mmCIF file of C-alpha atoms in Angstrom:
data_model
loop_
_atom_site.group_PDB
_atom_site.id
_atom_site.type_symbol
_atom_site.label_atom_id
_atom_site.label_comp_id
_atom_site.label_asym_id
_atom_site.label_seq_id
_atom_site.Cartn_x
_atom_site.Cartn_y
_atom_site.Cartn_z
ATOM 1 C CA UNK A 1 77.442 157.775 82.310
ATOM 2 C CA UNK A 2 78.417 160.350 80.430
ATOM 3 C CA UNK A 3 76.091 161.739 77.450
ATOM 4 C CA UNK A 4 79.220 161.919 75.116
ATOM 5 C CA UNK A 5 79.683 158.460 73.992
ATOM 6 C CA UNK A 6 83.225 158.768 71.957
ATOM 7 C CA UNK A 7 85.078 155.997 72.704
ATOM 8 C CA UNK A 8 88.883 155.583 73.129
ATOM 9 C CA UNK A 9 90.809 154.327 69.926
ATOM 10 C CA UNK A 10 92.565 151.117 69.640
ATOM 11 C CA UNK A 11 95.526 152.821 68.402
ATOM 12 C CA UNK A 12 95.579 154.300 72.073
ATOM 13 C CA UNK A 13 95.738 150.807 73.877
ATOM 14 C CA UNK A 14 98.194 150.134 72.028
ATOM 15 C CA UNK A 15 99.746 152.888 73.298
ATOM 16 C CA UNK A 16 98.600 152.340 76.844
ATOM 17 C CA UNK A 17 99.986 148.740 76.406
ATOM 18 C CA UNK A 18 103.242 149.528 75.475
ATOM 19 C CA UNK A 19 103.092 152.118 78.534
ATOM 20 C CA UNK A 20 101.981 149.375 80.669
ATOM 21 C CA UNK A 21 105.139 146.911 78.841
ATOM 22 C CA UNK A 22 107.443 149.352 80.176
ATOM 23 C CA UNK A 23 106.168 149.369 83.125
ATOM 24 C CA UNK A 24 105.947 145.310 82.968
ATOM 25 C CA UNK A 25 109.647 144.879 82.811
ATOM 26 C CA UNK A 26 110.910 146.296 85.758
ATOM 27 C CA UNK A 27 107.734 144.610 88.230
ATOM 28 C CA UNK A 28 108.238 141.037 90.074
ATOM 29 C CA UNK A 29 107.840 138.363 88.226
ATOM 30 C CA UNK A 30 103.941 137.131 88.565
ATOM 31 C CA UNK A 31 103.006 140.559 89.188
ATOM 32 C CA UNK A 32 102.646 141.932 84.918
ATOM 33 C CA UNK A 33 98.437 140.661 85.480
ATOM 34 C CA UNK A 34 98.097 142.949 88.228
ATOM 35 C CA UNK A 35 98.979 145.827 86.590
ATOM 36 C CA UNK A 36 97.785 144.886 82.817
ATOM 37 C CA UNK A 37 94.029 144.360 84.583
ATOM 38 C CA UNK A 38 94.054 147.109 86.666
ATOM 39 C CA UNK A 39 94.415 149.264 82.582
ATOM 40 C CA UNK A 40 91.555 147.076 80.932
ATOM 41 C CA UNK A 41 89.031 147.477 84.144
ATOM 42 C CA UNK A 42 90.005 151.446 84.025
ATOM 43 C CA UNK A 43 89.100 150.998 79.903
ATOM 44 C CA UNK A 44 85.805 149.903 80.348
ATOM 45 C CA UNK A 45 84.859 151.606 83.715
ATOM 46 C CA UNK A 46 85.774 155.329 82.509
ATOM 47 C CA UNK A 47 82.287 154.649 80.891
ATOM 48 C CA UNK A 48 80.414 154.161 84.039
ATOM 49 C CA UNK A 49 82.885 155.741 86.381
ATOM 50 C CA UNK A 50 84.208 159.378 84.466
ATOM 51 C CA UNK A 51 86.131 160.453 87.545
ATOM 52 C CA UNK A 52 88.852 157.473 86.978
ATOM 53 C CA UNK A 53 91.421 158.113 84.002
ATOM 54 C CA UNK A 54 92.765 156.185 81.828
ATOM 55 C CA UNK A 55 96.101 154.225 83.298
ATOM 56 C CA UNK A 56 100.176 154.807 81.988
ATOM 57 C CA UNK A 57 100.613 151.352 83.916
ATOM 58 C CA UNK A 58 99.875 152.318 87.408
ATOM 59 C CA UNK A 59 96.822 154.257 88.990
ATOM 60 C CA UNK A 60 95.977 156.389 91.102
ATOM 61 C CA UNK A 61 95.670 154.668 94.890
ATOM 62 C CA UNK A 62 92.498 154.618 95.757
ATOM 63 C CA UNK A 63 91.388 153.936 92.359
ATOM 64 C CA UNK A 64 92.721 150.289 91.728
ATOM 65 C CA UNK A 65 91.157 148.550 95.118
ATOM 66 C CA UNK A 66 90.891 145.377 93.667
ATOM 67 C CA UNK A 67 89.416 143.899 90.042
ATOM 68 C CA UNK A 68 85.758 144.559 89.533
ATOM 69 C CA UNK A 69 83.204 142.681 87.670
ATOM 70 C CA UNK A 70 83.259 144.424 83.960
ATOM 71 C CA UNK A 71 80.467 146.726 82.873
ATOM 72 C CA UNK A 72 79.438 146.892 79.068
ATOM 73 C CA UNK A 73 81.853 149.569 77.456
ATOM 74 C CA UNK A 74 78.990 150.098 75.073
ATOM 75 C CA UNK A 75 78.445 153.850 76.808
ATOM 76 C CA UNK A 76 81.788 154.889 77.010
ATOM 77 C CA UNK A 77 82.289 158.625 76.930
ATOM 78 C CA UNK A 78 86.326 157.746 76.707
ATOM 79 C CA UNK A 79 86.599 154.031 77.275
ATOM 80 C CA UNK A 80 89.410 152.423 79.007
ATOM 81 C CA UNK A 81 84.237 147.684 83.417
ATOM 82 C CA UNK A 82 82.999 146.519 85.279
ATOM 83 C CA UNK A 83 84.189 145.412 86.047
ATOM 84 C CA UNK A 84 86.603 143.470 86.424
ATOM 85 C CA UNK A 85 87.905 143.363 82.875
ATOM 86 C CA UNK A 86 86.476 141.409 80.078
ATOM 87 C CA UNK A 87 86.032 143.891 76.744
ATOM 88 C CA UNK A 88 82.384 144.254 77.190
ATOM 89 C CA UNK A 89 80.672 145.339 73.968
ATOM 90 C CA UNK A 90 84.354 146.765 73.324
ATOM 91 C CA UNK A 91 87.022 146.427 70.137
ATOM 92 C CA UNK A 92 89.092 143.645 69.947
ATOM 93 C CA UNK A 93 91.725 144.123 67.182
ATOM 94 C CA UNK A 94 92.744 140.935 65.186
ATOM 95 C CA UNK A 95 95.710 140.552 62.912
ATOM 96 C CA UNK A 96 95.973 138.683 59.647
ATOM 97 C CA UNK A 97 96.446 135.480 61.595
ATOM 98 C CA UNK A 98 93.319 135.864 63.952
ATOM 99 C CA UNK A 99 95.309 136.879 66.827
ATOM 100 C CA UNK A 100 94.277 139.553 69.102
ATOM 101 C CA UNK A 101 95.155 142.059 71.654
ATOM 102 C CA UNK A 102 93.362 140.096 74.153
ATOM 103 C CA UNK A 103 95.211 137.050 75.188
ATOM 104 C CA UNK A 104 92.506 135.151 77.813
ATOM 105 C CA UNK A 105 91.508 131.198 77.836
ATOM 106 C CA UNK A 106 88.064 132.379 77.151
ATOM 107 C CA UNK A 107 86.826 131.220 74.056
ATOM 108 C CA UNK A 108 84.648 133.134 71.759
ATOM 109 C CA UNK A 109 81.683 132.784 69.749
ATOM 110 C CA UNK A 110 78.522 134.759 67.990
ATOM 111 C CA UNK A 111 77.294 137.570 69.252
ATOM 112 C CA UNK A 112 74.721 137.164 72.652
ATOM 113 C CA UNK A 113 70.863 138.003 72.230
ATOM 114 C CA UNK A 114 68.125 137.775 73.949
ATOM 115 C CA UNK A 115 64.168 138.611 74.381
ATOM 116 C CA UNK A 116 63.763 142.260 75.190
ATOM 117 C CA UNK A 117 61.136 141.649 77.125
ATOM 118 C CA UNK A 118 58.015 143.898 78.378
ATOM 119 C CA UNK A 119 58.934 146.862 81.096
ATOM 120 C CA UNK A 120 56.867 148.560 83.108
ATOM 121 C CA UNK A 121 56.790 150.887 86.028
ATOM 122 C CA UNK A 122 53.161 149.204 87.396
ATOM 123 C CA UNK A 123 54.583 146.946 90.501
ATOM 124 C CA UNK A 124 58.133 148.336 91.288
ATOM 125 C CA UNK A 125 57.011 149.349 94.634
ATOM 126 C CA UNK A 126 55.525 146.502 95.894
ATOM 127 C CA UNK A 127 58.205 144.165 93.994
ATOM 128 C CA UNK A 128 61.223 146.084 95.929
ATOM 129 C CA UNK A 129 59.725 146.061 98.810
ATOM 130 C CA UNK A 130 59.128 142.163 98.397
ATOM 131 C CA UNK A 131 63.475 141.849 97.716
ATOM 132 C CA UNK A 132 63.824 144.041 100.511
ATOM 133 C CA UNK A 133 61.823 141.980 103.007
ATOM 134 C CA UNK A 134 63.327 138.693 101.500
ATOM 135 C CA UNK A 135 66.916 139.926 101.712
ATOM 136 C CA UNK A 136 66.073 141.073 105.324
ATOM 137 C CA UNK A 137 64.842 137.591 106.195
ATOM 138 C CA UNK A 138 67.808 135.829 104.359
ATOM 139 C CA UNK A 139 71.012 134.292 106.127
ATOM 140 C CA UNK A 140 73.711 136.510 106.281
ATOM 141 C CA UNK A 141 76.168 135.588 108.409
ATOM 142 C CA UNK A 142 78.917 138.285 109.806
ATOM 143 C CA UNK A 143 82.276 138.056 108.627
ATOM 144 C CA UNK A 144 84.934 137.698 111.421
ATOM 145 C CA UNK A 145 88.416 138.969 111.797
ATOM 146 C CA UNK A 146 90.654 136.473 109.744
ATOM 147 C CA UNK A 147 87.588 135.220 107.412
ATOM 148 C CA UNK A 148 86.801 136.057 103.745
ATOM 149 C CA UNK A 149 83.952 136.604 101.380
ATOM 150 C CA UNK A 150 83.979 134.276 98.524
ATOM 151 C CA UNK A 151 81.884 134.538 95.961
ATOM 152 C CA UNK A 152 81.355 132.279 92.672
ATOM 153 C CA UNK A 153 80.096 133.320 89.642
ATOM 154 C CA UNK A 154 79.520 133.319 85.163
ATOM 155 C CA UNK A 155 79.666 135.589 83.358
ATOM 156 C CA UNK A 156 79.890 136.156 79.488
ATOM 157 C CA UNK A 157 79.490 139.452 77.487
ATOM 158 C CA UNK A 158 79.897 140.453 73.749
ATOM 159 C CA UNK A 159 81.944 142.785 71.882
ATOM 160 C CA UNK A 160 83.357 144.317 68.655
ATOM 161 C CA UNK A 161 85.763 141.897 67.233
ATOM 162 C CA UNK A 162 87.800 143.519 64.282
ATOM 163 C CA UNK A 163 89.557 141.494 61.776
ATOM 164 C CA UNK A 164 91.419 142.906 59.031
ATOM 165 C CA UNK A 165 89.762 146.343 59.536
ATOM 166 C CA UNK A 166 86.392 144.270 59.325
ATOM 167 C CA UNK A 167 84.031 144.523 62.302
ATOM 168 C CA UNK A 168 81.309 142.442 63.486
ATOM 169 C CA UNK A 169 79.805 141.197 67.159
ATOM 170 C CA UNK A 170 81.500 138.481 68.714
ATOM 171 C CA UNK A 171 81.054 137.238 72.114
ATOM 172 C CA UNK A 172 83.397 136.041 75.171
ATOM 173 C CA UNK A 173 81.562 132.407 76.122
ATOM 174 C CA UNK A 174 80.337 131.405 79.482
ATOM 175 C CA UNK A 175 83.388 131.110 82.173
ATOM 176 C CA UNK A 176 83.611 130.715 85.667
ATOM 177 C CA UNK A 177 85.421 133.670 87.817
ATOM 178 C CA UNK A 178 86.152 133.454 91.792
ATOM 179 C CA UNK A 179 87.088 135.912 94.167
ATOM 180 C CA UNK A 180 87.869 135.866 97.474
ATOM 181 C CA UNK A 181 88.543 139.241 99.672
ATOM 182 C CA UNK A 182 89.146 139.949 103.242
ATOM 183 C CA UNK A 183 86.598 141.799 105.221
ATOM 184 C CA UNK A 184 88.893 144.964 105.608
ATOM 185 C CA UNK A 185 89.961 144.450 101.212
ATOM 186 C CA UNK A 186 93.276 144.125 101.898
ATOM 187 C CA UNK A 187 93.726 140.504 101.364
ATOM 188 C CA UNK A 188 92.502 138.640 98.417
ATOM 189 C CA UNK A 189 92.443 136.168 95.243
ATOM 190 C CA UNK A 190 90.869 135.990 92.150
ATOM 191 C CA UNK A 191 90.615 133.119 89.743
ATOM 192 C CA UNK A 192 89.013 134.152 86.418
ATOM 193 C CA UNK A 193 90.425 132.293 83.069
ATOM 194 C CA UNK A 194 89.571 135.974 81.252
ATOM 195 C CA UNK A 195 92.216 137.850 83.160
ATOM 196 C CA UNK A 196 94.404 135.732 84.585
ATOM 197 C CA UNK A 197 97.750 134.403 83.130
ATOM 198 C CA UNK A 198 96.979 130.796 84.766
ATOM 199 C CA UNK A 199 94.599 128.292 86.399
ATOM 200 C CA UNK A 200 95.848 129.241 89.347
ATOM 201 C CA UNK A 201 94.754 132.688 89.579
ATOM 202 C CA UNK A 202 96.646 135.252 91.250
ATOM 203 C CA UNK A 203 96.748 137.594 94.854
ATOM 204 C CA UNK A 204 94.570 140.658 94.969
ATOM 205 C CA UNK A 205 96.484 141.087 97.973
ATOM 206 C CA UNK A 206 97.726 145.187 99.093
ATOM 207 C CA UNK A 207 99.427 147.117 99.462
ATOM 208 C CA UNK A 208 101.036 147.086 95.696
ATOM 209 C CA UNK A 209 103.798 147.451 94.828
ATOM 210 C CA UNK A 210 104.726 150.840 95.240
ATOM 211 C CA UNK A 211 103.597 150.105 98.668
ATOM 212 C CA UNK A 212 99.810 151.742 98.858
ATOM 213 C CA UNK A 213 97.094 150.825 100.551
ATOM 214 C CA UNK A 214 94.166 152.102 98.805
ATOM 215 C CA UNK A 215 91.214 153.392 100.699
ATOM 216 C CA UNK A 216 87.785 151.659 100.129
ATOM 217 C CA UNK A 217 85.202 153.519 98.539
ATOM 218 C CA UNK A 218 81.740 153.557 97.259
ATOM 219 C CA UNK A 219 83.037 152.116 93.657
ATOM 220 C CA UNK A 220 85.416 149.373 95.426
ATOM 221 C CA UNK A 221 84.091 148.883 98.547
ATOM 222 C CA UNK A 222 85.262 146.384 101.643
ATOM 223 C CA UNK A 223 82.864 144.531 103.544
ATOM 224 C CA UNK A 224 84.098 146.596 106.789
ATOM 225 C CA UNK A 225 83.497 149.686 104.236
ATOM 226 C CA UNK A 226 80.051 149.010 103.876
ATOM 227 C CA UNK A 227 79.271 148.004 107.853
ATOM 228 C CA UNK A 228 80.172 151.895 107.661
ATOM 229 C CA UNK A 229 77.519 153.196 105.456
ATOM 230 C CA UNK A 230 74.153 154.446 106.454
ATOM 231 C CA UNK A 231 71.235 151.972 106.801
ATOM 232 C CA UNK A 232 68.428 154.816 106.034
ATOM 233 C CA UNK A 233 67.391 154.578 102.566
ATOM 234 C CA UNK A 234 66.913 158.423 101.791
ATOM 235 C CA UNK A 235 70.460 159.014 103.879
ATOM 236 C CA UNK A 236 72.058 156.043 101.698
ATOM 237 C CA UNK A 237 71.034 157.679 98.272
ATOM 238 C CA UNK A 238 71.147 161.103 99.085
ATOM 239 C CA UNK A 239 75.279 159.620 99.896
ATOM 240 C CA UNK A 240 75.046 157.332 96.362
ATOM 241 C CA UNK A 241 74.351 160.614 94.655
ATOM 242 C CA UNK A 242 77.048 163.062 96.307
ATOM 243 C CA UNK A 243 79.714 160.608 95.678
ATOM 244 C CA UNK A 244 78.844 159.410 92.437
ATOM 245 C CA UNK A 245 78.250 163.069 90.890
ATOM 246 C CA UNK A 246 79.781 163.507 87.680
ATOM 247 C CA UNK A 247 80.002 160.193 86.687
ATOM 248 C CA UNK A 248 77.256 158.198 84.356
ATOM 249 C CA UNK A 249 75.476 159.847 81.881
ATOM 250 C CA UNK A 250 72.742 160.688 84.667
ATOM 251 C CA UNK A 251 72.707 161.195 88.264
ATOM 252 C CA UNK A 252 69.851 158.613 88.686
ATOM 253 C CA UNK A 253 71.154 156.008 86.441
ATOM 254 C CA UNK A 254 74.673 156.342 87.880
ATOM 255 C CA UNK A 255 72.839 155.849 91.103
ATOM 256 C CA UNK A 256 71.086 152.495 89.748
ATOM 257 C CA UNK A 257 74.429 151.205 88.989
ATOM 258 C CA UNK A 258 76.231 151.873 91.669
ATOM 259 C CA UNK A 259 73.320 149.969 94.149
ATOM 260 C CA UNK A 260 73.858 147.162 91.196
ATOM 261 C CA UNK A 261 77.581 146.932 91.575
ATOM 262 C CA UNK A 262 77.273 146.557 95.743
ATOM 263 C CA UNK A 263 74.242 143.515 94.955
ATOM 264 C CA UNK A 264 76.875 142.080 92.195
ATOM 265 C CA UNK A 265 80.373 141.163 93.624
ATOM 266 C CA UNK A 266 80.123 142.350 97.138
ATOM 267 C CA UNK A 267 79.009 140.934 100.595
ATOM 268 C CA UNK A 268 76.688 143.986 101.811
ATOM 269 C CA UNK A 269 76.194 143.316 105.752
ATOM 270 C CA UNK A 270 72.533 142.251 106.835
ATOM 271 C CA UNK A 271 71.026 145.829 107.880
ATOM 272 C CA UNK A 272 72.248 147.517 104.295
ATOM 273 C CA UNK A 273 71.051 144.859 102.118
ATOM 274 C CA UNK A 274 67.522 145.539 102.303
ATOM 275 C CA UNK A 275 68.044 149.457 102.675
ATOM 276 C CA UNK A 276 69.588 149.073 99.216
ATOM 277 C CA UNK A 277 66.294 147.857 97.344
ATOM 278 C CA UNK A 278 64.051 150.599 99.484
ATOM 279 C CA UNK A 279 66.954 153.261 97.975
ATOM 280 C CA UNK A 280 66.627 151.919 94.172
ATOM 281 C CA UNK A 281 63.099 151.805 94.692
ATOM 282 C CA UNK A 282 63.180 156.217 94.984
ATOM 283 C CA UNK A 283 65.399 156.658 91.745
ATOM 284 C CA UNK A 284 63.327 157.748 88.858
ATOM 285 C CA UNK A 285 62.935 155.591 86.042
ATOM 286 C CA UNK A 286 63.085 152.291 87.600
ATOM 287 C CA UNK A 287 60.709 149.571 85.905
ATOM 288 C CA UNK A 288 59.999 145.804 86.313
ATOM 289 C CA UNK A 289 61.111 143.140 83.308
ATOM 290 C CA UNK A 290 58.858 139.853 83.706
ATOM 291 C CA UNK A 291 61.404 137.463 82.657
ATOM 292 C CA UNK A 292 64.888 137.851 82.721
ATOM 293 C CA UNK A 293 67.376 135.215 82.010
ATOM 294 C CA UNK A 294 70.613 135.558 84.172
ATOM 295 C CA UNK A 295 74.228 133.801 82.637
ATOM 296 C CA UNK A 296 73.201 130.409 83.937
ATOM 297 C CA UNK A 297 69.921 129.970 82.367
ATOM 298 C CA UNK A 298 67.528 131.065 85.510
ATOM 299 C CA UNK A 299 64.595 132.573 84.487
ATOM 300 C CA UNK A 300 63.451 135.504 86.923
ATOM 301 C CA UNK A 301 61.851 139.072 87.450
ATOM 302 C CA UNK A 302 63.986 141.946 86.965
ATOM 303 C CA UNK A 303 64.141 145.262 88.380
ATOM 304 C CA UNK A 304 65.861 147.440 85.596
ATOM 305 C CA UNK A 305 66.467 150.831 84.217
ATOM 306 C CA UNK A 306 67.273 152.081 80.642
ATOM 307 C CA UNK A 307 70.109 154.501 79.701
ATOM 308 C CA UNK A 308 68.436 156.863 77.551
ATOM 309 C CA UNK A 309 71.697 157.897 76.176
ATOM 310 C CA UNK A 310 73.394 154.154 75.239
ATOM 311 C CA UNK A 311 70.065 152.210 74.536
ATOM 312 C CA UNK A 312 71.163 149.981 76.799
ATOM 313 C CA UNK A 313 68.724 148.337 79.989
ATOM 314 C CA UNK A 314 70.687 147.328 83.081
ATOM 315 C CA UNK A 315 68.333 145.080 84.971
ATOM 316 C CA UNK A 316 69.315 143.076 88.410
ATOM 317 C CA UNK A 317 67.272 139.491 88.027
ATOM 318 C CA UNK A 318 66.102 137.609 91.586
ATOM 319 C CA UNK A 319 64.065 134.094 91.580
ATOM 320 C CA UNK A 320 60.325 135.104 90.925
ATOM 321 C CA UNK A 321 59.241 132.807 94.356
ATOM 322 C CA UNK A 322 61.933 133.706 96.621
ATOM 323 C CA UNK A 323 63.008 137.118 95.470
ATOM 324 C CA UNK A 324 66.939 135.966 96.064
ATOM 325 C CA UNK A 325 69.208 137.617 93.779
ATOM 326 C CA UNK A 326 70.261 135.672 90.856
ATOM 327 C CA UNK A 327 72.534 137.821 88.606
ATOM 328 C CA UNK A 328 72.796 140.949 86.418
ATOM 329 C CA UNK A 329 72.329 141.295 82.871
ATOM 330 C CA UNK A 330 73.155 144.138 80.583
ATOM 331 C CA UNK A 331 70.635 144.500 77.498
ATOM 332 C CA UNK A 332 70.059 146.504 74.275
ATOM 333 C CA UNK A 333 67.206 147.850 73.891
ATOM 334 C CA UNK A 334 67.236 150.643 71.274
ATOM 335 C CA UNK A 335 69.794 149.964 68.280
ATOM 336 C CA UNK A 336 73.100 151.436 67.995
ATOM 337 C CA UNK A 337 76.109 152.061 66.201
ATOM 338 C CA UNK A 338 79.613 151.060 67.878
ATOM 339 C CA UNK A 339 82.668 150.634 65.433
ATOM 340 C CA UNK A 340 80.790 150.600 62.516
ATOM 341 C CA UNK A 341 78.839 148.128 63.482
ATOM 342 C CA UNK A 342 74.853 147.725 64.325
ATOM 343 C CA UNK A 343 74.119 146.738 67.917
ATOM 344 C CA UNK A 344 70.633 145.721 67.885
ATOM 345 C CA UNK A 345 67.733 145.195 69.975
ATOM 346 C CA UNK A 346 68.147 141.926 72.294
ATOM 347 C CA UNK A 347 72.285 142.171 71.973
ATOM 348 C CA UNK A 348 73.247 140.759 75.419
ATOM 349 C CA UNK A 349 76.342 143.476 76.489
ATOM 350 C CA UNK A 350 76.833 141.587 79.785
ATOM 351 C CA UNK A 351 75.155 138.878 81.415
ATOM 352 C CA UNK A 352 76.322 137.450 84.805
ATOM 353 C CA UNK A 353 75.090 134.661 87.239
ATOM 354 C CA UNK A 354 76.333 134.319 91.585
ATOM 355 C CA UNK A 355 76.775 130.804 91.982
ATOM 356 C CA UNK A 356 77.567 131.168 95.389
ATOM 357 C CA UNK A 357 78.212 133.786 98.003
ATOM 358 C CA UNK A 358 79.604 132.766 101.327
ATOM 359 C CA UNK A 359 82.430 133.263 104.393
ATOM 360 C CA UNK A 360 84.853 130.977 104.542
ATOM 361 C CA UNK A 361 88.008 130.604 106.778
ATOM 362 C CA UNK A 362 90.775 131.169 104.398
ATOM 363 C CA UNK A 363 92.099 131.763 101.010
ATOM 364 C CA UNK A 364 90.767 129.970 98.267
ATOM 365 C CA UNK A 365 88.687 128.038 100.642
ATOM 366 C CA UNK A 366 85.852 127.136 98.773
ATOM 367 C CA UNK A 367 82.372 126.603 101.107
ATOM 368 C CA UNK A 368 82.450 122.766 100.036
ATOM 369 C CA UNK A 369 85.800 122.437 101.545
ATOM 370 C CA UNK A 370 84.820 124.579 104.675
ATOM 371 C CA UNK A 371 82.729 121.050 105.140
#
C-alpha cells in the first residue's frame, strides 16, 4: 500500500460510471456485469495494487484476469478490492430516497466489530511451521485437463454509507459467493448476489470481448500459473517482492498480502502451499492473534500483520487443532478518519470464510453433485 491514503471522489465514479455506461451500450447483452465489476474491483484494489489504474470501462489485458475477492479500500492511496468487488470500508452515495450507487441483493446493516485481540511476535515460528507441515500433509488433489477449482465461500465487509451528505458506517451482511475457474483461468463462473445482475451468476470465461486473453500473474493467478512458481521459500519471496514492488504502502506488507490473496480464492498446488507459510514466516512484522473469528463464526489462531500506515491488521485465521485454513479477516486496530467519519478500534473492514475448496468435473458442478 501506498503511504498516501487520498482516496478517489465519488464525484469521479460517477464519472467512471457514466464512462463505463457508454461503454455498456454498445457490449452484448449479459455482458454490462463484466465490465461494471472489472471498474469496482480496480476501485478498491488501486489501494493494495498501485500499479493498476483506474478503468474508462475496459482495462488493460492482463489486468482484468478474472474478479477477485475485495480488499478493504480503507488504505487507498487513489481508490477505485479485493477483491472481487464489494465497497469495502468504501463510500456509498445515497439519494434522498435511500437509493444508492450500488445496486447488489446484498442487504445492509450496522457497522461490523469485533475483539481486537492480543498480538504477539512470541510463537510465529513454530505456529507457521505447524500450517506449513499441516498444509503439506493435507489432501490436495491435482487438477486435470478439463476440471475446475471451485471454491465456496462468505464474506461480509463494512463501509461508508452517505446519505444526504451525512456519513456513517454501514455494513454489506453475510452472503454466499462461488467461483469456479479452469486450471489454465481461461474458463470460469462466478455466482456472488453482490456483483452479479442475477441468481444465476455469470461466465468469467476469456478471452473478452475485444478478444484478449490476459496473461496470469502473481495478482490473478491460474492454478497452471502457480504449478509454475518456485517451491523454495527464500526464491518464492525474493519473486513476491520483485513483482509486487511499488505497490502497498510497504514492501513487506505488500508481500503479506499478496501470500494472503494466493491462501484466499486460489487452489495453490501441493508443493507451494506449504512453501507459502515458510515465506510469510521471513517477512518482518508478522505476529500471532489468539482468537480470530472468520465470517462464519469459527473461532481460530491467526497469523497477521498491521499496516502501520491504515491502522488496519490483516490476519489469515486456521482451526487452532488442525491448523487448516479457515478464512481472512481485515481489522482496525488504530482509529481513523475516512469520509468524515471515525473508524474505530474492532471495525471489521473485511471478514471472509472458505466453505469449501475442491475439483470438480465441470461448470458449476458443485462437489455434492460430483457425488
Amino acid at each position: 500500500m501506498n503511504a498516501n491514503t487520498s482516496r478517489q471522489h465519488p464525484a469521479e465514479w460517477d464519472q467512471d460510471a457514466q464512462l463505463l455506461s457508454q461503454t455498456a451500450r454498445d457490449l452484448p447483452t449479459g455482458r454490462h456485469q463484466f465490465h461494471k465489476e472489472r471498474l469496482m474491483a480496480q476501485i478498491h484494489e488501486q489501494a493494495q495494487r498501485e500499479e493498476r489504474t483506474v478503468m474508462t470501462g475496459m482495462a488493460a489485458p492482463q489486468k482484468a484476469r478474472r474478479f477477485r475477492l475485495p480488499r478493504p479500500a480503507i488504505t487507498l492511496p487513489a481508490m477505485a478490492a479485493a477483491l472481487s468487488a464489494v465497497v469495502i470500508a468504501g463510500v456509498v452515495t445515497v439519494g434522498g430516497d435511500g437509493s444508492g450507487v450500488r445496486d447488489s441483493g446484498v442487504a445492509t446493516g450496522p457497522a461490523l466489530t469485533t475483539d481486537v485481540g492480543t498480538a504477539s511476535t512470541k510463537g510465529v515460528p513454530q505456529l507457521l511451521d505447524q500450517i506449513s507441515l499441516a498444509a503439506a500433509e493435507g489432501d490436495h488433489p491435482t487438477v486435470k485437463p478439463g476440471q475446475y477449482i471451485y471454491i465456496e465461500s462468505v464474506l461480509a465487509d463494512t463501509f461508508v454509507k452517505t446519505v444526504d451528505d451525512k456519513s456513517s458506517l454501514a455494513s454489506h451482511e453475510l452472503h454466499r459467493r462461488q467461483i469456479w475457474e479452469s486450471a489454465d483461468g481461461v474458463k470460469g463462473w462466478l455466482i456472488d448476489p453482490a456483483v452479479n445482475d442475477g441468481p444465476e451468476g455469470e461466465t468469467l470465461s476469456l478471452p473478452d470481448e475485444q478478444g484478449n486473453t490476459p496473461k496470469a500473474h502473481l495478482g490473478s493467478p491460474s492454478y497452471d500459473y502457480l504449478t509454475k512458481l518456485t517451491t523454495d521459500p527464500d526464491a518464492l519471496l525474493a519473486k513476491i517482492y520483485k513483482e509486487t514492488k511499488g505497490q502497498g504502502n510497504t514492501p513487506d506488507q505488500q508481500a503479506f498480502a499478496t501470500i494472503g490473496d494466493l491462501l484466499a480464492e486460489s487452489y495453490p498446488p501441493a508443493e507451494l502451499y506449504p512453501a507459502l507459510f515458510e515465506a510469510a514466516a521471513k517477512i518482518p512484522g508478522v505476529v500471532v492473534v489468539d482468537d480470530a473469528v472468520d465470517a462464519a463464526g469459527r473461532h481460530g489462531v491467526a497469523v497477521a500483520r498491521l499496516d502501520d500506515t491504515s491502522g488496519a491488521r490483516e490476519e489469515w485465521i486456521f482451526d487452532k487443532k488442525t491448523h487448516v485454513y479457515l478464512g481472512a479477516r481485515n481489522v482496525q486496530v488504530k482509529q481513523i478518519k475516512e469520509e468524515g467519519v471515525l473508524i474505530k478500534p474492532g471495525t471489521v473492514n473485511f471478514t471472509m470464510a472458505i466453505k469449501n475448496r475442491a475439483v470438480v468435473d465441470g461448470m458449476k458442478q458443485t462437489p455434492s453433485q460430483a457425488g
